[in-house]
CSV table of C-alpha atoms in Angstrom, one decimal:
chain,number,residue,atom,x,y,z
A,1,MET,CA,-46.3,92.5,-30.5
A,2,PRO,CA,-44.0,95.5,-30.8
A,3,SER,CA,-41.2,95.7,-33.4
A,4,THR,CA,-37.6,95.9,-32.3
A,5,VAL,CA,-34.3,97.1,-33.8
A,6,GLU,CA,-31.4,94.7,-33.7
A,7,ARG,CA,-28.4,96.1,-31.9
A,8,PRO,CA,-25.6,94.4,-29.9
A,9,LEU,CA,-25.9,94.1,-26.2
A,10,PRO,CA,-23.8,96.4,-24.2
A,11,ALA,CA,-20.6,94.9,-22.8
A,12,GLY,CA,-20.6,94.2,-19.1
A,13,ASP,CA,-24.4,94.6,-18.9
A,14,PRO,CA,-25.3,93.4,-15.4
A,15,ALA,CA,-28.6,92.1,-16.8
A,16,ALA,CA,-26.6,89.4,-18.5
A,17,ALA,CA,-26.0,87.8,-15.1
A,18,THR,CA,-29.7,87.2,-14.8
A,19,PRO,CA,-30.3,83.4,-14.2
A,20,GLY,CA,-31.6,81.5,-17.2
A,21,TRP,CA,-34.7,80.3,-15.4
A,22,ALA,CA,-35.7,84.0,-14.7
A,23,THR,CA,-35.5,84.8,-18.4
A,24,THR,CA,-37.5,81.8,-19.3
A,25,ALA,CA,-40.1,82.7,-16.7
A,26,GLU,CA,-40.3,86.3,-18.1
A,27,ILE,CA,-40.8,84.9,-21.7
A,28,VAL,CA,-43.6,82.6,-20.5
A,29,ALA,CA,-45.2,85.4,-18.5
A,30,LEU,CA,-45.1,87.7,-21.5
A,31,GLY,CA,-46.6,85.1,-23.8
A,32,ALA,CA,-49.4,84.6,-21.3
A,33,ILE,CA,-50.0,88.4,-21.1
A,34,TRP,CA,-50.0,88.9,-24.9
A,35,GLY,CA,-52.1,85.8,-25.3
A,36,VAL,CA,-54.8,87.0,-22.9
A,37,SER,CA,-54.9,90.4,-24.7
A,38,PHE,CA,-56.8,88.8,-27.5
A,39,MET,CA,-59.4,87.6,-25.0
A,40,PHE,CA,-59.8,91.0,-23.6
A,41,GLN,CA,-60.3,92.4,-27.1
A,42,ARG,CA,-62.9,89.8,-27.7
A,43,VAL,CA,-64.8,91.0,-24.6
A,44,ALA,CA,-64.4,94.8,-25.1
A,45,ALA,CA,-64.6,95.2,-28.9
A,46,PRO,CA,-68.3,94.4,-29.4
A,47,GLU,CA,-69.3,97.2,-27.0
A,48,PHE,CA,-66.6,99.8,-27.7
A,49,GLY,CA,-66.2,99.3,-31.4
A,50,THR,CA,-63.0,99.4,-33.4
A,51,ALA,CA,-61.7,103.0,-33.1
A,52,ALA,CA,-62.7,103.5,-29.5
A,53,LEU,CA,-61.1,100.4,-28.2
A,54,ALA,CA,-57.9,101.1,-30.2
A,55,GLU,CA,-57.8,104.6,-28.8
A,56,LEU,CA,-58.1,103.3,-25.2
A,57,ARG,CA,-55.4,100.8,-25.7
A,58,LEU,CA,-53.0,103.3,-27.4
A,59,GLY,CA,-53.6,106.0,-24.8
A,60,LEU,CA,-53.4,103.9,-21.7
A,61,GLY,CA,-50.3,102.1,-23.1
A,62,ALA,CA,-48.6,105.5,-23.8
A,63,LEU,CA,-49.3,106.7,-20.3
A,64,VAL,CA,-47.7,103.7,-18.7
A,65,LEU,CA,-44.6,104.2,-20.8
A,66,LEU,CA,-44.5,108.0,-20.5
A,67,PRO,CA,-41.7,107.9,-17.8
A,68,PHE,CA,-39.3,106.3,-20.3
A,69,LEU,CA,-40.0,109.1,-22.9
A,70,ALA,CA,-39.6,111.8,-20.2
A,71,ARG,CA,-36.2,110.4,-19.2
A,72,GLN,CA,-35.0,110.1,-22.8
A,73,TRP,CA,-36.7,113.3,-24.2
A,74,ARG,CA,-33.4,114.7,-25.6
A,75,SER,CA,-33.1,111.7,-27.9
A,76,PHE,CA,-36.2,113.0,-29.8
A,77,PRO,CA,-35.1,116.1,-31.8
A,78,ALA,CA,-37.9,117.8,-33.8
A,79,ARG,CA,-36.6,116.4,-37.1
A,80,ILE,CA,-37.5,112.8,-36.2
A,81,TRP,CA,-41.0,113.3,-35.0
A,82,PRO,CA,-42.6,112.9,-38.5
A,83,ARG,CA,-40.9,109.5,-38.6
A,84,VAL,CA,-42.2,108.7,-35.2
A,85,VAL,CA,-45.7,109.6,-36.3
A,86,LEU,CA,-45.4,107.4,-39.5
A,87,VAL,CA,-44.0,104.4,-37.6
A,88,GLY,CA,-46.7,104.8,-34.9
A,89,ALA,CA,-49.5,104.8,-37.5
A,90,ILE,CA,-48.1,101.7,-39.2
A,91,ASN,CA,-46.8,99.8,-36.2
A,92,SER,CA,-49.5,100.6,-33.6
A,93,ALA,CA,-52.6,102.5,-34.8
A,94,LEU,CA,-53.5,100.3,-37.8
A,95,PRO,CA,-52.7,96.9,-36.2
A,96,PHE,CA,-54.6,97.7,-33.0
A,97,ALA,CA,-57.6,98.9,-35.1
A,98,LEU,CA,-57.5,95.8,-37.3
A,99,PHE,CA,-57.3,93.4,-34.3
A,100,ALA,CA,-60.1,95.2,-32.6
A,101,TRP,CA,-62.3,94.8,-35.7
A,102,ALA,CA,-61.3,91.1,-36.0
A,103,ALA,CA,-62.2,90.6,-32.3
A,104,GLN,CA,-65.8,91.5,-33.2
A,105,ASN,CA,-66.0,88.9,-35.9
A,106,ALA,CA,-64.0,85.9,-34.9
A,107,PRO,CA,-62.8,84.0,-31.8
A,108,ALA,CA,-59.8,85.4,-29.9
A,109,GLY,CA,-57.6,82.5,-31.0
A,110,ILE,CA,-58.0,83.4,-34.7
A,111,SER,CA,-56.3,86.8,-34.3
A,112,ALA,CA,-53.6,85.4,-32.1
A,113,ILE,CA,-52.7,82.8,-34.7
A,114,THR,CA,-52.5,85.3,-37.5
A,115,ASN,CA,-50.4,87.6,-35.3
A,116,ALA,CA,-47.6,85.0,-35.4
A,117,MET,CA,-47.3,85.8,-39.2
A,118,ALA,CA,-45.5,89.0,-38.3
A,119,VAL,CA,-42.1,87.2,-38.3
A,120,LEU,CA,-42.7,85.9,-41.8
A,121,PHE,CA,-44.1,89.2,-43.1
A,122,THR,CA,-40.9,90.8,-41.9
A,123,ALA,CA,-38.8,88.6,-44.1
A,124,LEU,CA,-41.2,89.0,-47.0
A,125,VAL,CA,-41.2,92.8,-46.8
A,126,GLY,CA,-37.4,92.8,-46.6
A,127,PHE,CA,-37.2,90.7,-49.7
A,128,LEU,CA,-39.9,92.5,-51.8
A,129,VAL,CA,-39.3,96.1,-50.8
A,130,PHE,CA,-35.7,96.4,-49.5
A,131,GLY,CA,-33.9,93.8,-51.6
A,132,GLU,CA,-32.8,91.6,-48.7
A,133,ARG,CA,-31.9,88.0,-49.4
A,134,ILE,CA,-34.5,85.6,-48.2
A,135,GLY,CA,-32.8,82.2,-48.7
A,136,TRP,CA,-34.4,78.8,-49.2
A,137,ARG,CA,-35.3,78.2,-45.6
A,138,ARG,CA,-37.3,81.4,-45.2
A,139,SER,CA,-38.9,80.8,-48.6
A,140,LEU,CA,-40.1,77.4,-47.3
A,141,ALA,CA,-41.2,79.0,-44.1
A,142,LEU,CA,-43.3,81.5,-46.0
A,143,LEU,CA,-45.0,78.8,-48.0
A,144,VAL,CA,-45.8,76.8,-44.9
A,145,GLY,CA,-47.1,79.8,-43.1
A,146,PHE,CA,-49.4,80.9,-45.9
A,147,ALA,CA,-50.7,77.4,-46.1
A,148,GLY,CA,-51.7,77.7,-42.5
A,149,VAL,CA,-53.4,81.0,-43.2
A,150,VAL,CA,-55.4,79.3,-46.0
A,151,VAL,CA,-56.5,76.5,-43.7
A,152,LEU,CA,-57.5,79.0,-41.0
A,153,ALA,CA,-59.4,81.2,-43.4
A,154,SER,CA,-61.3,78.3,-44.9
A,155,GLY,CA,-62.6,77.1,-41.6
A,156,LYS,CA,-65.8,77.9,-39.8
A,157,THR,CA,-66.5,78.7,-36.2
A,158,ALA,CA,-70.0,78.4,-34.8
A,159,GLY,CA,-71.3,78.0,-38.4
A,160,GLU,CA,-69.8,81.3,-39.5
A,161,ARG,CA,-67.0,81.8,-42.0
A,162,ILE,CA,-64.1,83.8,-40.5
A,163,GLY,CA,-62.2,84.7,-43.7
A,164,LEU,CA,-62.5,88.5,-43.3
A,165,ALA,CA,-61.3,88.3,-39.7
A,166,VAL,CA,-58.3,86.2,-40.8
A,167,LEU,CA,-57.6,88.9,-43.5
A,168,ALA,CA,-57.7,91.6,-40.9
A,169,GLY,CA,-55.3,89.8,-38.6
A,170,CYS,CA,-52.9,89.1,-41.4
A,171,SER,CA,-53.0,92.7,-42.5
A,172,ALA,CA,-52.2,93.7,-38.9
A,173,ALA,CA,-49.2,91.3,-38.9
A,174,LEU,CA,-48.1,92.7,-42.3
A,175,MET,CA,-48.1,96.2,-40.7
A,176,TYR,CA,-45.8,94.9,-37.9
A,177,GLY,CA,-43.5,93.5,-40.6
A,178,VAL,CA,-43.4,96.8,-42.4
A,179,GLY,CA,-42.8,98.6,-39.0
A,180,VAL,CA,-39.7,96.5,-38.3
A,181,HIS,CA,-38.0,97.7,-41.4
A,182,LEU,CA,-39.0,101.4,-40.9
A,183,LEU,CA,-37.6,101.2,-37.3
A,184,ARG,CA,-34.3,99.7,-38.5
A,185,ARG,CA,-33.8,102.3,-41.2
A,186,TYR,CA,-35.1,105.5,-39.7
A,187,LEU,CA,-35.2,105.2,-35.9
A,188,SER,CA,-32.4,102.7,-35.1
A,189,GLY,CA,-30.6,105.0,-32.6
A,190,VAL,CA,-33.6,105.9,-30.5
A,191,PRO,CA,-34.1,104.2,-27.0
A,192,GLN,CA,-36.8,101.6,-27.7
A,193,ALA,CA,-39.0,101.9,-24.6
A,194,ALA,CA,-39.1,105.7,-25.0
A,195,LEU,CA,-39.9,105.2,-28.7
A,196,ALA,CA,-42.7,102.9,-27.8
A,197,ALA,CA,-44.2,105.6,-25.7
A,198,ALA,CA,-43.8,108.1,-28.5
A,199,THR,CA,-45.3,106.0,-31.2
A,200,LEU,CA,-48.3,104.9,-28.9
A,201,GLY,CA,-48.9,108.5,-27.9
A,202,THR,CA,-48.8,109.9,-31.4
A,203,SER,CA,-51.0,107.1,-32.6
A,204,ALA,CA,-53.5,107.9,-29.9
A,205,LEU,CA,-53.7,111.4,-31.2
A,206,LEU,CA,-54.2,110.2,-34.7
A,207,MET,CA,-57.0,107.8,-33.6
A,208,LEU,CA,-58.7,110.3,-31.3
A,209,PRO,CA,-61.0,111.9,-33.9
A,210,PHE,CA,-62.2,108.5,-35.1
A,211,ALA,CA,-62.8,107.3,-31.5
A,212,ILE,CA,-64.8,110.4,-30.7
A,213,ALA,CA,-66.9,110.1,-33.8
A,214,SER,CA,-67.7,106.4,-33.1
A,215,TRP,CA,-67.8,106.4,-29.3
A,216,PRO,CA,-70.6,104.0,-28.2
A,217,GLU,CA,-73.9,105.7,-27.4
A,218,ALA,CA,-75.1,102.9,-25.2
A,219,PRO,CA,-73.6,102.5,-21.7
A,220,VAL,CA,-70.5,100.2,-21.7
A,221,SER,CA,-70.6,97.3,-19.2
A,222,ALA,CA,-68.2,96.9,-16.4
A,223,PRO,CA,-66.5,93.8,-17.9
A,224,ALA,CA,-65.9,95.7,-21.2
A,225,TRP,CA,-64.4,98.6,-19.3
A,226,GLY,CA,-62.3,96.4,-17.2
A,227,SER,CA,-61.1,94.5,-20.3
A,228,ALA,CA,-60.2,97.7,-22.1
A,229,VAL,CA,-58.2,99.1,-19.1
A,230,VAL,CA,-56.3,95.9,-18.6
A,231,LEU,CA,-55.6,95.7,-22.3
A,232,GLY,CA,-54.1,99.1,-22.4
A,233,VAL,CA,-52.3,99.2,-19.0
A,234,VAL,CA,-51.0,95.6,-18.7
A,235,CYS,CA,-51.2,94.0,-22.1
A,236,THR,CA,-49.7,97.1,-23.9
A,237,GLY,CA,-47.9,99.4,-21.6
A,238,LEU,CA,-46.4,97.0,-19.0
A,239,SER,CA,-45.9,94.2,-21.5
A,240,TYR,CA,-44.0,96.5,-23.9
A,241,ALA,CA,-41.7,97.5,-21.0
A,242,MET,CA,-41.1,93.8,-20.2
A,243,TYR,CA,-40.4,93.0,-23.8
A,244,TYR,CA,-37.8,95.8,-24.3
A,245,ARG,CA,-36.2,94.8,-21.1
A,246,LEU,CA,-35.8,91.2,-22.5
A,247,VAL,CA,-34.5,92.6,-25.8
A,248,GLN,CA,-31.8,94.6,-23.9
A,249,ARG,CA,-30.8,91.5,-21.9
A,250,ILE,CA,-30.9,88.7,-24.5
A,251,GLY,CA,-31.3,90.4,-27.9
A,252,PRO,CA,-34.2,90.5,-30.3
A,253,ALA,CA,-33.5,87.2,-31.9
A,254,ARG,CA,-34.1,85.3,-28.7
A,255,ALA,CA,-36.8,87.6,-27.3
A,256,VAL,CA,-39.0,87.1,-30.4
A,257,THR,CA,-39.4,83.4,-29.3
A,258,VAL,CA,-42.3,84.7,-27.3
A,259,THR,CA,-44.1,84.6,-30.7
A,260,TYR,CA,-44.5,80.8,-30.3
A,261,LEU,CA,-46.3,81.1,-27.0
A,262,VAL,CA,-48.8,83.8,-27.8
A,263,PRO,CA,-51.3,81.8,-29.9
A,264,LEU,CA,-51.1,78.8,-27.6
A,265,PHE,CA,-52.0,81.0,-24.5
A,266,ALA,CA,-54.6,83.0,-26.5
A,267,VAL,CA,-56.5,79.8,-27.6
A,268,GLY,CA,-56.2,78.4,-24.1
A,269,TRP,CA,-57.4,81.5,-22.3
A,270,ALA,CA,-60.4,81.9,-24.7
A,271,TRP,CA,-61.3,78.2,-24.4
A,272,TRP,CA,-61.1,78.3,-20.6
A,273,LEU,CA,-62.7,81.7,-19.8
A,274,LEU,CA,-64.9,82.4,-22.8
A,275,ASP,CA,-65.9,78.8,-23.8
A,276,GLU,CA,-64.7,79.4,-27.3
A,277,PRO,CA,-64.5,76.2,-29.4
A,278,LEU,CA,-61.2,74.6,-30.5
A,279,THR,CA,-61.6,73.5,-34.1
A,280,LEU,CA,-59.5,71.2,-36.2
A,281,ALA,CA,-58.7,74.0,-38.7
A,282,MET,CA,-57.4,76.2,-35.8
A,283,GLY,CA,-55.1,73.4,-34.6
A,284,ILE,CA,-53.7,72.6,-38.1
A,285,ALA,CA,-53.2,76.3,-38.9
A,286,CYS,CA,-51.5,77.0,-35.6
A,287,ALA,CA,-49.2,74.1,-36.1
A,288,LEU,CA,-48.3,75.2,-39.7
A,289,ILE,CA,-47.8,78.9,-38.8
A,290,LEU,CA,-45.8,78.3,-35.7
A,291,GLY,CA,-43.8,75.6,-37.5
A,292,SER,CA,-43.0,78.1,-40.3
A,293,VAL,CA,-41.9,80.7,-37.7
A,294,ALA,CA,-39.6,78.1,-36.2
A,295,ILE,CA,-38.1,77.4,-39.6
A,296,ALA,CA,-37.6,81.1,-40.3
A,297,GLN,CA,-35.9,81.7,-37.0
A,298,ARG,CA,-33.3,78.9,-37.3
A,299,ARG,CA,-29.8,80.1,-38.0
């Protein structure tokens, strides 16, 4: 999921008049879209490989969001582009590549569960690197969340250990946590949807040489191509636009509640459409991690 910069909602915003049920429906729809993205990665990654799939996702997502960047181009003076490139590498290129690698080595639900750790890693990075107070509640949340990661990494699926895939997913979540703080400190005044287009586009350029070097030699099947296209266009480009619209309307603290839904949808989609097993370790880990996120989000 993308990082956001907290800022007050504009006074008199007509979006504030949107019915509560519509906002709830959008959050549920976004959770379903981001949840199914892990299933599409599971289908496409074995044929495309890590770099090629990440490149397709970055490039297609950037194209969908390009109109936002074109409309806000004057908000991007030359001096901030090095920051945009850095944030894009940390907040898009690396996480997308790590999740693409994990999708080749573990069920879709595993990556989705570790993705929920992004909220906790944001607090941890703020405490360790930027000197932010963490408080007893978030300290407890971190302990519970990491207990969930240990349970998840110690489990097996189809007889295979999934520890490295869990490590890759947690590393991607850590990158999201770092990205939140970089955005807050160095790009806080930039329109977020346009910034998403810029970071995805620059990340696609960074990933391009690796994608070309590792492009699959064998023909890629139609299901893998379809999964990659939907992953980039819908699960990245359109979903980012939906998310930033929610952030503008209800604020980042409430919009981030979609984090609770993503693992549940991901596990359900993969079980329904890919016949991936539901294990006890996955259930316990999901409960611990989502519980820890709930603790951390309480005010």
